[in-house]
mmCIF file of C-alpha atoms in Angstrom:
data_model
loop_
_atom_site.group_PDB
_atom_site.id
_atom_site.type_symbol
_atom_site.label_atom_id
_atom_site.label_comp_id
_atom_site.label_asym_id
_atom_site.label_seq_id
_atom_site.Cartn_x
_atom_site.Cartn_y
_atom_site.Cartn_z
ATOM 1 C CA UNK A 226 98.563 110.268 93.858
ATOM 2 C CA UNK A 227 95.467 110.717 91.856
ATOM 3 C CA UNK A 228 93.780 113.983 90.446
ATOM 4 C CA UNK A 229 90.293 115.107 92.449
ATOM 5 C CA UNK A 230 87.240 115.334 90.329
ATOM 6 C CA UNK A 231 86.704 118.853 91.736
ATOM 7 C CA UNK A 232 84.004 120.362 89.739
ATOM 8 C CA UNK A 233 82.829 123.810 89.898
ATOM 9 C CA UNK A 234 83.490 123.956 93.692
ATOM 10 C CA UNK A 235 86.588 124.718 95.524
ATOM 11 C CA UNK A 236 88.048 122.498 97.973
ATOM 12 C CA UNK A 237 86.444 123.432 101.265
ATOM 13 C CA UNK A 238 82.998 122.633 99.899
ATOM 14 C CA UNK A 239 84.732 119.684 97.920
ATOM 15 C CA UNK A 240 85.968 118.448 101.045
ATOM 16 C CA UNK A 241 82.566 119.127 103.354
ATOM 17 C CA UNK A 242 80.934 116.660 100.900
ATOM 18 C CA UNK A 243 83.356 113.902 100.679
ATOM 19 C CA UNK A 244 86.130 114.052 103.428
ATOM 20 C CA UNK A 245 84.822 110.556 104.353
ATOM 21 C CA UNK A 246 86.703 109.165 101.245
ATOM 22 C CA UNK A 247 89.716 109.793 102.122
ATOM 23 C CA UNK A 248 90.151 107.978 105.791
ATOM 24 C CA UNK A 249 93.081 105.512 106.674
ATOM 25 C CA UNK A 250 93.029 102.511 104.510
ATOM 26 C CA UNK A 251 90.301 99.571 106.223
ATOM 27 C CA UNK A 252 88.851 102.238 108.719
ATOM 28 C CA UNK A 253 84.644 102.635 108.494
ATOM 29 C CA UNK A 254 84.163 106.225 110.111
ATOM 30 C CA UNK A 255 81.164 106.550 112.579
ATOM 31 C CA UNK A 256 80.018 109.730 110.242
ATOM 32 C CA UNK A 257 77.857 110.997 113.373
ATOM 33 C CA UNK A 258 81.056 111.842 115.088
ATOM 34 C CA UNK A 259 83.422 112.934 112.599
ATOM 35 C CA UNK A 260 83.710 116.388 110.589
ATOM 36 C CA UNK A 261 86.017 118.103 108.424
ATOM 37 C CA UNK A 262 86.451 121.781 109.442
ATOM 38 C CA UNK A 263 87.207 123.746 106.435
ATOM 39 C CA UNK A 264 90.501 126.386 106.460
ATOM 40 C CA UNK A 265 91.045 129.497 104.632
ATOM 41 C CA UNK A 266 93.284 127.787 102.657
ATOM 42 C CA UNK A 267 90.907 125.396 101.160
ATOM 43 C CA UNK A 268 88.316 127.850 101.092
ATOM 44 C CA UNK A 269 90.980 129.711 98.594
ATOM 45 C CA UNK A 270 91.716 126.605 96.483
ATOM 46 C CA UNK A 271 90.025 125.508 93.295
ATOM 47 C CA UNK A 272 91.081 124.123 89.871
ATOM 48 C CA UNK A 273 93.246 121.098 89.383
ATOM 49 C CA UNK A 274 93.960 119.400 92.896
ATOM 50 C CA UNK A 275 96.154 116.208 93.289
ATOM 51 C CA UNK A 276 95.761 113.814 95.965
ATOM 52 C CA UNK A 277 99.233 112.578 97.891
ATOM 53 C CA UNK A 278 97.289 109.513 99.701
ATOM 54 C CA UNK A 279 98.678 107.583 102.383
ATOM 55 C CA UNK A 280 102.234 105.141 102.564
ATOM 56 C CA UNK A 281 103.762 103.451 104.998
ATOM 57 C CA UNK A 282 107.280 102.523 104.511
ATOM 58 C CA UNK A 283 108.087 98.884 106.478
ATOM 59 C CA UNK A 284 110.798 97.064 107.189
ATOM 60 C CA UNK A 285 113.318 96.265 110.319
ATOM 61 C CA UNK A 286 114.168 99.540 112.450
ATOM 62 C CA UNK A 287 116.475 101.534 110.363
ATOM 63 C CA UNK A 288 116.434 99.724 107.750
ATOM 64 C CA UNK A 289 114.181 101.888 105.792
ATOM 65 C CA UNK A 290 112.184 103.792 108.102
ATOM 66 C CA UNK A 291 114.050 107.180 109.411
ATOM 67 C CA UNK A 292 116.829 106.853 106.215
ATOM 68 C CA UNK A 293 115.170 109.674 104.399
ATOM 69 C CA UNK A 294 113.443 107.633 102.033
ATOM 70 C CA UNK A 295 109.988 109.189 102.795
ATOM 71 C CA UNK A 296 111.960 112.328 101.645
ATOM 72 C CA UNK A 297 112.728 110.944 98.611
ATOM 73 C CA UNK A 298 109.354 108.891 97.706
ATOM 74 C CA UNK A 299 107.513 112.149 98.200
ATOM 75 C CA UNK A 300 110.111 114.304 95.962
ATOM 76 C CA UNK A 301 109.713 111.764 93.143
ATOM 77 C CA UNK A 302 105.430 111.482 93.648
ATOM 78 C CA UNK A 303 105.417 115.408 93.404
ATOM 79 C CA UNK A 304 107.677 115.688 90.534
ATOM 80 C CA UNK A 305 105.961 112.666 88.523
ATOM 81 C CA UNK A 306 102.630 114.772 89.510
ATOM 82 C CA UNK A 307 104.018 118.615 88.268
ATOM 83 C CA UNK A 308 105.540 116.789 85.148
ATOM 84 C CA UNK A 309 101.925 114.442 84.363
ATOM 85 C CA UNK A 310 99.028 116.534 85.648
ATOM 86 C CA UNK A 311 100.715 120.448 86.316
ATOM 87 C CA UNK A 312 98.243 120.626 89.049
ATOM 88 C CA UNK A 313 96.945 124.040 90.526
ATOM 89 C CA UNK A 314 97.308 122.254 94.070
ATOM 90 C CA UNK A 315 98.566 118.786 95.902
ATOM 91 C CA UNK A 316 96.682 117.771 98.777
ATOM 92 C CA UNK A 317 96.879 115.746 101.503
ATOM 93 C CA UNK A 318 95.849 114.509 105.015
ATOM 94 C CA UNK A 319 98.311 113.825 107.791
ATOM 95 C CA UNK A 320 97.901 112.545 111.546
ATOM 96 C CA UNK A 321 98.438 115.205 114.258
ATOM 97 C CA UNK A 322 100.762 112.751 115.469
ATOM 98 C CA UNK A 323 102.999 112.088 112.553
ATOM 99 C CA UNK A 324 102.612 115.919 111.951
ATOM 100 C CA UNK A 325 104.060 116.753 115.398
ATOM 101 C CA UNK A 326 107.072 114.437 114.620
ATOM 102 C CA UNK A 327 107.798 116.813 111.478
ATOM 103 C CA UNK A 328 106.876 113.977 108.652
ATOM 104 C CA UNK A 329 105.164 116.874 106.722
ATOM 105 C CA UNK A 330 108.233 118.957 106.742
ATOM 106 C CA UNK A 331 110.156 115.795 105.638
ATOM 107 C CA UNK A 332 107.857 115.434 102.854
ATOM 108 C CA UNK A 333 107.615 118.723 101.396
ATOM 109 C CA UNK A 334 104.378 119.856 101.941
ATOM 110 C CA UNK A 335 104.834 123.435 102.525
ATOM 111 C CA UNK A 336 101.422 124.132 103.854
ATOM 112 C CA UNK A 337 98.849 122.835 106.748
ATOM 113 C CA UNK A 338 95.703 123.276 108.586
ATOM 114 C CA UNK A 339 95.832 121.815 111.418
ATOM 115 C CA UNK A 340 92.868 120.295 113.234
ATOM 116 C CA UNK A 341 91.501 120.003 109.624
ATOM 117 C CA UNK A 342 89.315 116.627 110.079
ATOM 118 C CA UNK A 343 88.271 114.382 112.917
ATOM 119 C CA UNK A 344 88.210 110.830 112.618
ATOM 120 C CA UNK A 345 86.130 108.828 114.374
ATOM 121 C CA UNK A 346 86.713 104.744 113.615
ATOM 122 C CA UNK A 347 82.971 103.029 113.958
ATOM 123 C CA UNK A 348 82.765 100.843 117.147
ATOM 124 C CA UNK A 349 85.974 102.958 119.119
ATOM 125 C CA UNK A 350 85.769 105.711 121.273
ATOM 126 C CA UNK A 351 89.700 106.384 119.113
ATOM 127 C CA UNK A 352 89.813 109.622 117.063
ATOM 128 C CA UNK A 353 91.977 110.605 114.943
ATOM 129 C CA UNK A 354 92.627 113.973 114.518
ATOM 130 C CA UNK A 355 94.530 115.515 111.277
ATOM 131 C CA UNK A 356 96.141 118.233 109.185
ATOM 132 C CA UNK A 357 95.000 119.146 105.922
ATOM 133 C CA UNK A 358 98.559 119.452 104.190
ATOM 134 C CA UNK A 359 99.363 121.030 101.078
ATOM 135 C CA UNK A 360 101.451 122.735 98.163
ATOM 136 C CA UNK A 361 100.232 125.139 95.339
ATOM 137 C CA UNK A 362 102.051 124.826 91.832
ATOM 138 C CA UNK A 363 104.306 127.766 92.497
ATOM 139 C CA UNK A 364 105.426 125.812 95.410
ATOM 140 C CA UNK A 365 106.924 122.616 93.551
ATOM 141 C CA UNK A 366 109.905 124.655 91.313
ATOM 142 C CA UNK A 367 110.943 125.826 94.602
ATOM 143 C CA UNK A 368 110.577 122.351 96.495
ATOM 144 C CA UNK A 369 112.093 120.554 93.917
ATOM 145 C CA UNK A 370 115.464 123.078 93.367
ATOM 146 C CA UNK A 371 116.793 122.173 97.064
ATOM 147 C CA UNK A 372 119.206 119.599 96.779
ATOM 148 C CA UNK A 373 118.129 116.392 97.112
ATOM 149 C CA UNK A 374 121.402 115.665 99.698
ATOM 150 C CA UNK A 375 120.603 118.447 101.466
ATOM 151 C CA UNK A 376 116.901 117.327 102.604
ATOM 152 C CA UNK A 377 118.432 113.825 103.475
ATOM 153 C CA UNK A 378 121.416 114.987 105.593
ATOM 154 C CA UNK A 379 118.543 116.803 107.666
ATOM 155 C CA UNK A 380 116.352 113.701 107.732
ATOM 156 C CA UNK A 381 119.429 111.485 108.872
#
């Protein structure tokens, strides 16, 4: 996670500017074909906003992927975040893809916009479409209280 330098503008416009920045680790985008579309939400959201970037969790089917530990990496990365920073919001982009298989749900992020930003790599006709995902600071106390066995018995 890392804190946005925002500055006097609220995400939307932050995001118009610079959604570029924040593609898929090693991926050039071909800027002529890809756009960020700006939701009410962002257009609502200002002050301090906290990046949750991208992970990828590895290993041998089952052994780490599907045990709930994305639940648990995410709960710890938005605590360390409320307890360091007591951001205003937490941010972050998700694949349509991952999205439809409920990772942001399984993450915690409370919030999305779908169809946010279109990815387009340079040199592939791929794109990558995605969510803008998010929480606001009232939205962590509540996130945080639910049981911690609870979220992983659903994720099982």
């Amino acid at each position: 996670m890392r804190m946005l330098k925002m500055g006097p503008r609220n995400l939307a416009d932050f995001l118009t500017l610079r959604f570029h920045e924040f593609a898929p680790a090693g991926v050039e985008l071909d800027m002529t074909r890809s756009s960020y579309r700006a939701g009410p939400g962002a257009k609502r959201m200002d002050g301090r906003i906290a990046y949750h970037g991208e992970y990828w969790i590895g290993g041998a089917p089952g052994q780490f992927r599907g045990t709930g530990l994305s639940c648990i990496l995410s709960r710890y990365a938005l605590w360390q975040a409320m307890e360091h920073w007591d951001p205003d919001h937490i941010i972050g982009f998700i694949a349509q893809t991952n999205a439809f298989k409920g990772f942001v749900e399984r993450t915690g992020m409370m919030h999305t916009e779908p169809n946010a930003v279109m990815m387009c790599p340079k040199g592939s006709d791929k794109v990558i479409n995605g969510f803008l995902s998010y929480l606001h600071r009232e939205d962590l106390p509540y996130l945080l209280d639910i049981p911690l066995q609870a979220a992983l018995l659903e994720a099982a």
